[in-house]
């Protein structure tokens, strides 16, 4: 998964044997340099052609998109702040933005028969200021509009959840997100975790992060019989660049990763998504080879442990 635009057709060909799904992050626009928005003109109308250009290559490669509904396009937040990842502000007019999200879902429903079965995520790490700076109330209003748009287009068949939460950043905000997801029938709670410094290359850190999200869910849904799924939406344990995770993602990286998967399964996690940025795999300096090598090791270890 990566921020757009990227060489999606080539990316999917490269990873087709490794995964059956990929996250489309900042699909709607709101990029750092401006431009790229699928909402254009004075009325912020949806540009369906541009939207389809970003989704078609993924679907054509037989992958199931995870539709991540950030960032807010600039025309809805003209005074927003450009953070590390682009626009980090909510829309000035949340009602207009809600209508725009309805148009987005209708466009997806019209073109892609399988869209009702996709996973829709409202954003990325809302409890981290690099992604969201408008506070919880604004986030909750956007989340409500996203839930309404997804449910209106696809009913209960579609799966929707809040932004993935980075462990240890604004725990109180993360707790509010979990509680709000409960109130709005959120079906997934997602985590992001990377195993590099300052946590170091050890198994305790990812285990602690996964338990943190599991405990948040169990507290928020204490009186519910149906618990949402838990996923590690960004689980970057095999990144080749040093300073993130294992600088040598071979046997060590594979064992480290699979041990975390085992604990995650014991903690009731439903899925783990490996996060791949262009900086990890696109450069011709061996990083792509290192990533594929490490991933192959992980799959081999997983087969021995899981027998599948």
CSV table of C-alpha atoms in Angstrom, one decimal:
chain,number,residue,atom,x,y,z
A,1,UNK,CA,0.0,0.0,0.0
A,2,UNK,CA,1.2,3.4,-0.7
A,3,UNK,CA,0.3,7.0,-1.2
A,4,UNK,CA,-0.9,7.8,-4.7
A,5,UNK,CA,0.1,8.4,-7.5
A,6,UNK,CA,2.2,5.3,-8.0
A,7,UNK,CA,2.9,2.9,-10.8
A,8,UNK,CA,-0.1,0.8,-9.7
A,9,UNK,CA,-0.2,-1.7,-12.6
A,10,UNK,CA,3.5,-2.6,-12.2
A,11,UNK,CA,3.1,-2.6,-8.4
A,12,UNK,CA,0.3,-5.1,-8.5
A,13,UNK,CA,2.1,-7.3,-11.0
A,14,UNK,CA,5.1,-7.3,-8.6
A,15,UNK,CA,3.0,-8.3,-5.5
A,16,UNK,CA,0.2,-10.3,-7.0
A,17,UNK,CA,1.5,-13.6,-5.6
A,18,UNK,CA,2.1,-12.1,-2.1
A,19,UNK,CA,-1.3,-10.6,-1.3
A,20,UNK,CA,-4.9,-10.4,-2.3
A,21,UNK,CA,-5.6,-6.9,-1.1
A,22,UNK,CA,-4.0,-3.5,-1.1
A,23,UNK,CA,-4.8,-0.2,0.7
A,24,UNK,CA,-5.6,2.9,-1.4
A,25,UNK,CA,-4.4,5.7,0.8
A,26,UNK,CA,-5.0,9.4,0.1
A,27,UNK,CA,-7.1,8.2,-2.8
A,28,UNK,CA,-9.3,11.3,-2.8
A,29,UNK,CA,-6.4,13.8,-2.9
A,30,UNK,CA,-5.3,16.4,-0.3
A,31,UNK,CA,-1.7,15.8,-1.3
A,32,UNK,CA,1.2,17.8,0.0
A,33,UNK,CA,2.0,19.6,-3.3
A,34,UNK,CA,-1.7,20.4,-4.1
A,35,UNK,CA,-3.4,18.9,-7.1
A,36,UNK,CA,-4.5,15.3,-7.4
A,37,UNK,CA,-7.9,15.9,-5.9
A,38,UNK,CA,-10.8,13.9,-7.2
A,39,UNK,CA,-13.0,16.9,-6.1
A,40,UNK,CA,-12.7,19.8,-8.5
A,41,UNK,CA,-14.2,23.1,-9.4
A,42,UNK,CA,-16.0,25.7,-7.3
A,43,UNK,CA,-18.5,23.1,-6.1
A,44,UNK,CA,-15.9,20.4,-5.4
A,45,UNK,CA,-17.6,18.0,-7.9
A,46,UNK,CA,-16.4,14.4,-8.1
A,47,UNK,CA,-14.1,13.6,-11.0
A,48,UNK,CA,-15.2,10.0,-11.7
A,49,UNK,CA,-12.6,9.5,-14.4
A,50,UNK,CA,-9.7,10.4,-12.0
A,51,UNK,CA,-11.2,8.2,-9.3
A,52,UNK,CA,-11.5,5.2,-11.6
A,53,UNK,CA,-7.9,5.7,-12.9
A,54,UNK,CA,-6.7,5.1,-9.3
A,55,UNK,CA,-8.9,2.1,-8.6
A,56,UNK,CA,-9.0,0.3,-12.0
A,57,UNK,CA,-5.4,-1.0,-12.0
A,58,UNK,CA,-5.9,-2.6,-8.6
A,59,UNK,CA,-9.1,-4.3,-9.5
A,60,UNK,CA,-7.7,-5.4,-12.9
A,61,UNK,CA,-4.9,-7.1,-11.0
A,62,UNK,CA,-7.4,-9.2,-9.1
A,63,UNK,CA,-6.7,-7.4,-5.9
A,64,UNK,CA,-9.3,-6.3,-3.4
A,65,UNK,CA,-8.9,-2.6,-2.6
A,66,UNK,CA,-9.1,-1.3,1.0
A,67,UNK,CA,-10.6,2.2,0.4
A,68,UNK,CA,-9.0,4.7,2.8
A,69,UNK,CA,-11.0,8.0,2.9
A,70,UNK,CA,-8.2,10.4,3.6
A,71,UNK,CA,-7.0,13.0,3.0
A,72,UNK,CA,-9.8,15.6,2.7
A,73,UNK,CA,-9.4,17.2,-0.7
A,74,UNK,CA,-8.1,20.7,-0.6
A,75,UNK,CA,-11.2,22.3,-2.1
A,76,UNK,CA,-13.2,21.3,1.1
A,77,UNK,CA,-10.4,22.7,3.4
A,78,UNK,CA,-8.8,25.5,1.5
A,79,UNK,CA,-7.2,26.8,4.7
A,80,UNK,CA,-6.0,23.5,5.8
A,81,UNK,CA,-2.4,22.9,6.9
A,82,UNK,CA,0.0,20.8,4.7
A,83,UNK,CA,1.5,18.3,7.2
A,84,UNK,CA,4.0,15.5,6.5
A,85,UNK,CA,1.3,13.6,4.6
A,86,UNK,CA,-0.7,16.5,3.0
A,87,UNK,CA,-3.9,18.1,4.2
A,88,UNK,CA,-4.4,17.2,7.9
A,89,UNK,CA,-7.6,19.3,8.4
A,90,UNK,CA,-11.2,18.3,8.3
A,91,UNK,CA,-13.7,19.9,5.8
A,92,UNK,CA,-15.0,23.4,6.4
A,93,UNK,CA,-18.5,22.2,5.5
A,94,UNK,CA,-19.1,18.7,6.7
A,95,UNK,CA,-22.6,18.5,5.1
A,96,UNK,CA,-21.2,19.3,1.7
A,97,UNK,CA,-18.4,16.8,2.3
A,98,UNK,CA,-21.0,14.1,3.2
A,99,UNK,CA,-22.7,14.6,-0.1
A,100,UNK,CA,-19.4,14.3,-1.8
A,101,UNK,CA,-18.7,11.0,-0.1
A,102,UNK,CA,-22.2,9.7,-1.2
A,103,UNK,CA,-21.1,10.5,-4.8
A,104,UNK,CA,-17.9,8.6,-4.3
A,105,UNK,CA,-19.7,5.5,-3.0
A,106,UNK,CA,-22.2,5.7,-5.8
A,107,UNK,CA,-19.4,5.9,-8.3
A,108,UNK,CA,-17.7,2.8,-6.8
A,109,UNK,CA,-21.0,0.9,-6.6
A,110,UNK,CA,-21.8,1.7,-10.3
A,111,UNK,CA,-18.4,0.5,-11.7
A,112,UNK,CA,-17.3,-2.3,-9.4
A,113,UNK,CA,-19.8,-5.1,-8.6
A,114,UNK,CA,-17.5,-6.3,-5.7
A,115,UNK,CA,-17.4,-2.9,-4.0
A,116,UNK,CA,-20.0,-3.9,-1.5
A,117,UNK,CA,-17.6,-6.5,-0.1
A,118,UNK,CA,-14.6,-4.1,0.2
A,119,UNK,CA,-13.2,-2.8,3.5
A,120,UNK,CA,-13.6,1.0,3.9
A,121,UNK,CA,-11.4,2.8,6.4
A,122,UNK,CA,-12.2,6.4,7.4
A,123,UNK,CA,-8.6,7.6,7.7
A,124,UNK,CA,-5.1,7.0,8.7
A,125,UNK,CA,-3.8,7.4,12.3
A,126,UNK,CA,-6.3,10.1,13.4
A,127,UNK,CA,-4.7,10.2,16.9
A,128,UNK,CA,-1.4,11.3,15.2
A,129,UNK,CA,-1.2,15.0,14.4
A,130,UNK,CA,0.7,14.3,11.2
A,131,UNK,CA,-2.5,13.0,9.7
A,132,UNK,CA,-5.3,14.8,11.6
A,133,UNK,CA,-5.2,18.2,13.3
A,134,UNK,CA,-8.9,19.1,13.6
A,135,UNK,CA,-9.6,17.3,16.9
A,136,UNK,CA,-12.0,14.5,17.8
A,137,UNK,CA,-15.3,16.3,17.3
A,138,UNK,CA,-14.4,17.1,13.6
A,139,UNK,CA,-13.1,13.6,13.1
A,140,UNK,CA,-16.3,12.1,14.5
A,141,UNK,CA,-18.4,14.2,12.2
A,142,UNK,CA,-16.4,13.0,9.2
A,143,UNK,CA,-16.6,9.5,10.4
A,144,UNK,CA,-20.4,9.7,10.7
A,145,UNK,CA,-20.7,11.0,7.1
A,146,UNK,CA,-18.4,8.2,5.8
A,147,UNK,CA,-20.4,5.6,7.6
A,148,UNK,CA,-23.7,7.0,6.3
A,149,UNK,CA,-22.3,7.1,2.7
A,150,UNK,CA,-21.0,3.5,2.8
A,151,UNK,CA,-24.1,2.1,4.5
A,152,UNK,CA,-26.3,4.1,2.0
A,153,UNK,CA,-24.6,2.6,-1.0
A,154,UNK,CA,-23.9,-0.9,0.2
A,155,UNK,CA,-26.0,-1.6,3.3
A,156,UNK,CA,-24.7,-3.9,5.9
A,157,UNK,CA,-22.6,-5.9,3.4
A,158,UNK,CA,-19.7,-3.5,3.4
A,159,UNK,CA,-17.2,-3.4,6.2
A,160,UNK,CA,-16.2,0.0,7.6
A,161,UNK,CA,-14.0,1.1,10.5
A,162,UNK,CA,-12.2,4.2,11.8
A,163,UNK,CA,-8.6,5.2,11.0
A,164,UNK,CA,-5.9,2.8,12.1
A,165,UNK,CA,-4.4,3.9,15.4
A,166,UNK,CA,-0.7,4.0,16.2
A,167,UNK,CA,0.2,2.5,19.5
A,168,UNK,CA,1.2,5.0,22.2
A,169,UNK,CA,0.1,8.2,20.4
A,170,UNK,CA,-2.7,10.1,22.1
A,171,UNK,CA,-4.2,7.2,23.9
A,172,UNK,CA,-7.2,9.2,25.1
A,173,UNK,CA,-8.0,10.1,21.4
A,174,UNK,CA,-7.7,6.5,20.5
A,175,UNK,CA,-10.1,5.5,23.3
A,176,UNK,CA,-12.6,8.1,22.0
A,177,UNK,CA,-12.3,6.7,18.4
A,178,UNK,CA,-13.0,3.1,19.7
A,179,UNK,CA,-16.0,4.3,21.7
A,180,UNK,CA,-17.3,6.2,18.7
A,181,UNK,CA,-16.8,3.2,16.4
A,182,UNK,CA,-18.9,1.2,18.8
A,183,UNK,CA,-21.7,3.8,18.7
A,184,UNK,CA,-21.7,3.8,14.9
A,185,UNK,CA,-21.5,0.0,14.2
A,186,UNK,CA,-17.8,0.1,13.2
A,187,UNK,CA,-16.9,-3.4,12.2
A,188,UNK,CA,-13.1,-3.1,12.3
A,189,UNK,CA,-10.5,-1.6,14.6
A,190,UNK,CA,-7.1,-1.2,13.0
A,191,UNK,CA,-3.5,-0.8,14.3
A,192,UNK,CA,-0.3,0.5,12.8
A,193,UNK,CA,3.0,-0.7,14.2
A,194,UNK,CA,6.6,-0.6,13.2
A,195,UNK,CA,9.3,-2.5,15.0
A,196,UNK,CA,12.3,-0.2,14.8
A,197,UNK,CA,13.8,2.3,17.2
A,198,UNK,CA,13.0,3.2,19.9
A,199,UNK,CA,11.3,-0.1,20.6
A,200,UNK,CA,14.1,-2.1,19.1
A,201,UNK,CA,14.1,-5.4,17.3
A,202,UNK,CA,12.2,-7.5,19.8
A,203,UNK,CA,8.9,-9.4,20.0
A,204,UNK,CA,7.7,-7.6,23.1
A,205,UNK,CA,6.9,-4.3,21.4
A,206,UNK,CA,4.5,-5.6,18.7
A,207,UNK,CA,2.8,-7.9,21.2
A,208,UNK,CA,2.3,-5.0,23.6
A,209,UNK,CA,0.8,-2.9,20.7
A,210,UNK,CA,-1.6,-5.6,19.6
A,211,UNK,CA,-2.8,-6.1,23.2
A,212,UNK,CA,-3.3,-2.4,23.6
A,213,UNK,CA,-5.7,-2.3,20.7
A,214,UNK,CA,-7.4,-5.5,21.8
A,215,UNK,CA,-8.0,-4.0,25.3
A,216,UNK,CA,-9.3,-0.8,23.8
A,217,UNK,CA,-11.8,-2.8,21.8
A,218,UNK,CA,-12.9,-5.0,24.7
A,219,UNK,CA,-13.4,-1.9,26.9
A,220,UNK,CA,-15.5,0.0,24.3
A,221,UNK,CA,-17.6,-3.1,23.4
A,222,UNK,CA,-17.9,-4.4,27.0
A,223,UNK,CA,-21.7,-4.6,26.7
A,224,UNK,CA,-21.8,-5.9,23.2
A,225,UNK,CA,-22.2,-9.5,21.9
A,226,UNK,CA,-20.7,-8.8,18.4
A,227,UNK,CA,-17.1,-7.5,18.6
A,228,UNK,CA,-15.4,-5.8,15.6
A,229,UNK,CA,-12.5,-7.5,13.9
A,230,UNK,CA,-9.0,-6.5,14.8
A,231,UNK,CA,-6.5,-5.9,12.0
A,232,UNK,CA,-2.9,-4.7,11.9
A,233,UNK,CA,-3.4,-2.3,9.0
A,234,UNK,CA,0.3,-1.4,8.9
A,235,UNK,CA,2.6,-4.0,10.2
A,236,UNK,CA,6.0,-3.0,8.9
A,237,UNK,CA,8.3,-5.7,10.3
A,238,UNK,CA,10.1,-6.5,7.2
A,239,UNK,CA,11.2,-3.1,5.9
A,240,UNK,CA,14.7,-3.2,4.5
A,241,UNK,CA,15.9,0.4,5.4
A,242,UNK,CA,17.7,0.5,8.7
A,243,UNK,CA,16.0,2.5,11.5
A,244,UNK,CA,12.5,1.1,10.8
A,245,UNK,CA,12.7,-2.6,11.5
A,246,UNK,CA,15.0,-5.4,10.7
A,247,UNK,CA,17.8,-4.1,8.5
A,248,UNK,CA,18.3,-7.7,7.3
A,249,UNK,CA,14.9,-9.1,6.7
A,250,UNK,CA,15.9,-12.7,6.1
A,251,UNK,CA,15.6,-15.5,8.6
A,252,UNK,CA,15.7,-13.1,11.6
A,253,UNK,CA,13.0,-10.8,10.1
A,254,UNK,CA,10.9,-13.7,9.2
A,255,UNK,CA,11.0,-15.3,12.6
A,256,UNK,CA,10.4,-12.0,14.3
A,257,UNK,CA,7.4,-11.3,12.1
A,258,UNK,CA,5.8,-14.7,12.3
A,259,UNK,CA,6.2,-14.8,16.1
A,260,UNK,CA,4.2,-11.5,16.2
A,261,UNK,CA,1.5,-13.0,13.9
A,262,UNK,CA,1.2,-16.0,16.3
A,263,UNK,CA,0.6,-13.7,19.2
A,264,UNK,CA,-1.8,-11.6,17.2
A,265,UNK,CA,-3.8,-14.6,16.4
A,266,UNK,CA,-3.9,-15.5,20.0
A,267,UNK,CA,-5.1,-12.0,20.7
A,268,UNK,CA,-8.0,-12.4,18.3
A,269,UNK,CA,-6.6,-10.4,15.4
A,270,UNK,CA,-8.3,-11.2,12.1
A,271,UNK,CA,-5.7,-10.0,9.6
A,272,UNK,CA,-2.2,-8.5,9.2
A,273,UNK,CA,-1.3,-6.1,6.4
A,274,UNK,CA,2.3,-5.5,5.5
A,275,UNK,CA,2.9,-1.8,4.7
A,276,UNK,CA,5.0,-1.1,1.7
A,277,UNK,CA,6.0,2.4,0.7
A,278,UNK,CA,7.7,3.3,-2.5
A,279,UNK,CA,10.9,4.1,-0.6
A,280,UNK,CA,11.0,0.5,0.5
A,281,UNK,CA,10.8,-1.3,-2.8
A,282,UNK,CA,11.1,1.0,-5.8
A,283,UNK,CA,14.7,2.0,-5.6
A,284,UNK,CA,17.3,0.0,-7.6
A,285,UNK,CA,19.5,-0.5,-4.5
A,286,UNK,CA,18.4,-4.0,-3.5
A,287,UNK,CA,15.5,-3.0,-1.2
A,288,UNK,CA,12.9,-4.7,-3.4
A,289,UNK,CA,15.0,-7.9,-3.4
A,290,UNK,CA,15.5,-7.7,0.4
A,291,UNK,CA,11.8,-7.2,0.9
A,292,UNK,CA,10.8,-10.1,-1.3
A,293,UNK,CA,13.5,-12.3,0.2
A,294,UNK,CA,12.3,-11.5,3.8
A,295,UNK,CA,8.7,-12.0,2.8
A,296,UNK,CA,9.4,-15.4,1.3
A,297,UNK,CA,11.2,-16.5,4.5
A,298,UNK,CA,8.1,-15.3,6.5
A,299,UNK,CA,5.7,-17.3,4.3
A,300,UNK,CA,7.9,-20.4,4.6
A,301,UNK,CA,8.0,-20.1,8.4
A,302,UNK,CA,4.2,-19.5,8.5
A,303,UNK,CA,3.6,-22.6,6.5
A,304,UNK,CA,5.6,-24.7,9.0
A,305,UNK,CA,3.7,-23.2,11.9
A,306,UNK,CA,0.2,-22.9,10.5
A,307,UNK,CA,0.3,-25.8,8.0
A,308,UNK,CA,-1.4,-23.7,5.4
